[in-house]
Amino acid sequence: MRASISENTRKAYRSDLAHYAAWGGTLPATPEQVARYLADHADTLAPSSLARRVATLARIHAANGWSNPCQSEVVRATLRGIKRVKGTAQDQAKPLLREDLFLVLDAMGDTPRDYRDRAMLLIGWAGGFRCSELVGLDHTDIDEVREGLILTLRRSKTDQTGQGRKIGIPIGRTRHCPVAALTAWRDLLADDIGPLFRPVDRHGKISTDRIRSDAVSTILRGRVCGAGINPDGYSGHSLRAGLATSAIKAGVSTYKVRAQTGHASDLMLSRYVRDAGLFDSNAAGSLL
């Protein structure tokens, strides 16, 4: 049972249960207890966070063979009421569009950290990677071919059983080529085994450890700010969102975008399609 879920999911379960226990919740819980827990945190937690905690409690009760209080009408009605009052719109990462990506890259220098960040941002953007997928890459996941690179994802958020997926990174036609950037970074490394992206200290010393997933967001926001762009709204997911939005704006089919990003359906891409088309044949643009 432990191996059936990822470590990140287990961490989320532990965090949710600790929060519930700190409030005074007990297990097994009653429907009224869960409903009161939701109501008491309606003003401090987002509806999506509360819904996740309900899912955690439901999973724990099911795993232990207890009656599931989260299926009761009092819990469902309480959660519906919170969503109606608070709304369900979620904050989304601001996409790092192609033009802004180039501004960020142009502002970089030639230190080891610059080489790493240039390669990481370009590969993350070109591959449409999630942060965990990007930092999880090893040297053995890279195959050089005539057209560029083939990167193999051994495991991802939507591939917990490790079937794997291959992503093509083509040789760039602009001044910012992801293949060239990654090659330059790899030339600085003392070995060609282990993690691809690693911490670099302020003296330029490159570690042999793997960079942390949450560091991608910190690095991206720092680089965006360094290029004179307001970093508010940007995160590591901005690379993935930026590729999807930029590709759709350029007329790339959603099928090809999904082949690169790994989205399961056009429905999952719908928000990028909607944002990318806001100014195409815009009604106001035809009149003002």
XYZ file of C-alpha atoms in Angstrom:
288
model
C 0.000 0.000 0.000
C 2.870 2.366 0.773
C 4.385 1.789 -2.660
C 1.062 2.457 -4.389
C 1.400 6.222 -3.861
C 4.275 8.611 -4.410
C 6.395 10.098 -1.636
C 4.978 13.557 -2.378
C 1.455 12.225 -1.888
C 2.462 10.603 1.394
C 3.925 13.923 2.553
C 0.661 15.656 1.651
C -1.335 13.068 3.615
C 0.888 13.512 6.662
C 0.603 17.300 6.463
C -3.195 17.179 6.107
C -3.606 14.767 9.010
C -1.297 16.837 11.237
C -3.402 19.932 10.504
C -6.613 18.055 11.246
C -5.205 16.627 14.506
C -3.902 20.053 15.637
C -7.446 21.401 15.241
C -8.659 18.641 17.549
C -9.901 16.119 15.033
C -9.949 12.424 15.842
C -10.032 9.225 13.815
C -12.319 7.700 12.844
C -14.193 10.956 12.338
C -17.908 11.672 12.300
C -19.604 13.602 9.461
C -20.405 16.475 11.841
C -16.782 16.669 12.977
C -15.461 16.917 9.423
C -18.100 19.533 8.542
C -17.110 21.656 11.566
C -13.440 21.328 10.606
C -14.212 22.643 7.121
C -16.355 25.499 8.415
C -13.725 26.570 10.962
C -11.115 26.926 8.212
C -13.300 28.417 5.494
C -11.702 31.854 5.956
C -8.092 30.695 6.177
C -7.784 27.933 3.573
C -8.668 27.953 -0.105
C -11.569 25.737 -1.203
C -9.111 23.604 -3.179
C -7.027 23.044 -0.022
C -10.117 22.056 1.944
C -11.183 19.688 -0.822
C -7.765 18.042 -0.667
C -8.096 17.560 3.079
C -11.491 15.936 2.569
C -9.907 13.594 0.018
C -7.139 12.748 2.505
C -9.611 11.929 5.259
C -11.665 9.845 2.842
C -8.581 7.885 1.775
C -7.515 7.238 5.390
C -10.962 6.006 6.372
C -11.167 3.732 3.336
C -7.696 2.283 3.980
C -8.654 1.386 7.547
C -12.061 -0.019 6.682
C -13.894 2.715 8.586
C -17.188 4.251 7.526
C -16.366 7.229 5.322
C -17.793 10.466 6.816
C -16.763 12.473 3.755
C -19.496 10.861 1.672
C -22.209 12.238 3.923
C -24.473 15.048 2.753
C -23.506 17.337 5.641
C -19.842 17.296 4.547
C -20.663 17.675 0.849
C -23.110 20.513 1.500
C -20.604 22.322 3.735
C -17.915 22.129 1.055
C -20.385 23.302 -1.625
C -21.374 26.242 0.557
C -17.742 27.255 1.076
C -17.114 27.108 -2.672
C -20.171 29.283 -3.392
C -19.102 31.903 -0.870
C -15.366 31.879 -1.586
C -15.331 30.938 -5.283
C -13.260 28.191 -6.847
C -10.895 30.109 -9.127
C -7.305 29.022 -8.511
C -4.148 31.067 -8.908
C -2.271 29.847 -11.959
C 1.368 30.289 -12.762
C 2.025 33.088 -15.205
C 3.387 31.614 -18.448
C 6.921 32.608 -19.402
C 6.300 33.380 -23.055
C 8.972 32.994 -25.733
C 9.760 36.696 -25.970
C 10.185 37.063 -22.209
C 12.245 33.864 -22.019
C 14.692 35.398 -24.497
C 14.906 38.579 -22.397
C 15.711 36.482 -19.340
C 18.395 34.515 -21.187
C 19.947 37.650 -22.688
C 20.446 39.051 -19.186
C 22.601 36.103 -18.069
C 26.375 36.089 -17.804
C 28.993 33.352 -18.150
C 29.501 31.995 -14.618
C 28.891 28.304 -13.810
C 25.575 29.253 -12.264
C 24.630 31.143 -15.437
C 25.464 28.114 -17.558
C 23.336 25.885 -15.328
C 20.366 28.231 -15.214
C 20.468 28.859 -18.961
C 20.428 25.137 -19.675
C 17.787 24.411 -17.043
C 15.382 27.109 -18.225
C 15.789 26.228 -21.897
C 15.420 22.472 -21.381
C 12.513 22.970 -18.977
C 10.776 25.286 -21.438
C 11.501 23.277 -24.603
C 10.434 20.015 -22.970
C 7.386 21.433 -21.237
C 8.616 19.748 -18.063
C 7.202 19.838 -14.577
C 9.771 20.894 -11.964
C 10.039 17.379 -10.577
C 10.616 15.979 -14.063
C 13.271 18.569 -14.859
C 15.364 18.075 -11.728
C 14.903 14.310 -11.953
C 16.868 14.062 -15.198
C 20.138 12.116 -15.138
C 22.957 11.996 -17.677
C 21.829 8.496 -18.658
C 18.465 9.933 -19.709
C 20.055 11.810 -22.631
C 20.475 10.397 -26.134
C 22.170 12.522 -28.800
C 20.684 12.261 -32.288
C 21.145 14.223 -35.511
C 18.071 16.390 -34.883
C 18.960 17.230 -31.275
C 18.420 15.311 -28.043
C 16.005 12.654 -26.863
C 15.313 12.887 -23.145
C 13.722 9.957 -21.344
C 11.457 10.615 -18.389
C 11.693 7.529 -16.214
C 8.815 8.598 -13.999
C 6.454 11.560 -13.681
C 3.367 12.775 -11.864
C 1.108 11.015 -14.367
C 3.360 7.958 -14.737
C 3.818 6.570 -11.234
C 4.426 3.021 -12.520
C 7.515 4.080 -14.478
C 6.481 3.255 -18.040
C 8.613 6.157 -19.215
C 8.184 8.750 -21.945
C 10.577 10.192 -24.548
C 10.724 13.907 -25.383
C 12.536 15.389 -28.342
C 14.567 18.567 -27.804
C 15.416 19.922 -31.269
C 18.497 21.931 -32.183
C 17.403 25.553 -31.968
C 17.196 27.936 -34.899
C 17.614 31.064 -32.766
C 20.445 32.466 -30.653
C 19.144 30.446 -27.724
C 19.534 26.768 -28.559
C 18.566 24.352 -25.763
C 20.900 21.660 -27.086
C 23.898 24.011 -27.160
C 23.051 25.365 -23.697
C 22.865 21.883 -22.185
C 26.105 20.835 -23.869
C 27.888 23.899 -22.451
C 26.630 23.090 -18.953
C 27.617 19.423 -19.179
C 31.125 20.432 -20.251
C 31.554 22.093 -16.852
C 30.698 18.958 -14.909
C 33.446 16.702 -13.628
C 31.535 13.537 -14.482
C 28.851 12.267 -16.831
C 26.884 10.202 -14.360
C 24.260 11.060 -11.770
C 21.952 14.081 -11.694
C 22.021 16.522 -14.570
C 21.111 19.722 -12.720
C 23.014 20.385 -9.488
C 23.497 23.119 -6.897
C 26.228 25.694 -7.541
C 27.571 27.683 -4.581
C 28.485 31.368 -4.645
C 32.112 30.497 -5.434
C 31.097 28.595 -8.563
C 31.702 25.143 -7.082
C 29.350 22.556 -8.546
C 27.912 19.964 -6.183
C 27.387 16.308 -7.034
C 23.915 16.361 -5.452
C 20.609 16.813 -7.250
C 19.043 20.253 -7.160
C 15.766 20.429 -5.257
C 12.486 20.676 -7.119
C 11.385 23.849 -5.319
C 14.646 25.554 -6.301
C 13.416 25.836 -9.895
C 10.798 28.410 -8.891
C 13.325 30.389 -6.852
C 15.833 30.409 -9.716
C 13.218 31.366 -12.295
C 11.858 34.280 -10.282
C 15.381 35.538 -9.634
C 16.256 35.411 -13.318
C 12.983 37.058 -14.338
C 13.637 39.866 -11.865
C 17.206 40.193 -13.173
C 15.808 40.817 -16.647
C 13.707 43.720 -15.384
C 10.421 41.788 -15.395
C 8.064 41.811 -12.415
C 8.433 38.289 -10.927
C 4.964 38.222 -9.326
C 2.981 35.236 -10.540
C 5.947 33.320 -11.941
C 6.946 29.886 -10.674
C 8.647 26.770 -11.957
C 5.405 25.838 -13.725
C 5.779 29.006 -15.831
C 8.199 27.116 -18.101
C 5.644 24.415 -18.913
C 2.822 26.938 -19.231
C 5.011 29.205 -21.362
C 5.773 26.511 -23.925
C 2.129 25.440 -24.182
C 0.805 28.983 -24.524
C 3.523 30.137 -26.941
C 3.131 27.047 -29.131
C -0.641 27.433 -29.361
C -0.256 31.133 -30.191
C 2.134 30.118 -32.982
C -0.487 27.778 -34.461
C 0.919 24.449 -33.253
C -1.827 21.832 -32.953
C -2.925 20.799 -29.482
C -2.023 17.210 -30.372
C 1.618 18.189 -30.927
C 1.661 20.302 -27.772
C 0.333 17.378 -25.737
C 2.952 15.094 -27.271
C 5.624 17.400 -25.833
C 4.087 18.222 -22.459
C 2.439 14.883 -21.724
C -1.021 16.324 -21.072
C -3.574 13.526 -21.270
C -6.249 15.436 -23.191
C -7.181 18.733 -24.829
C -9.308 19.453 -21.766
C -6.135 19.708 -19.686
C -4.748 22.178 -22.218
C -7.940 24.230 -22.401
C -6.761 27.021 -20.103
C -3.665 27.584 -22.261
C -5.759 27.595 -25.427
C -8.148 30.098 -23.874
C -5.384 32.439 -22.680
C -3.443 32.211 -25.934
C -6.482 33.233 -27.993
C -7.604 36.228 -25.951
C -6.475 38.706 -28.622
C -7.112 36.646 -31.770
C -9.956 38.311 -33.713
C -10.720 40.237 -30.559
C -14.110 41.993 -30.773
C -12.822 45.208 -29.189
C -9.732 45.147 -31.391
C -11.929 45.386 -34.468
C -13.633 48.490 -33.141
C -11.081 50.553 -31.257
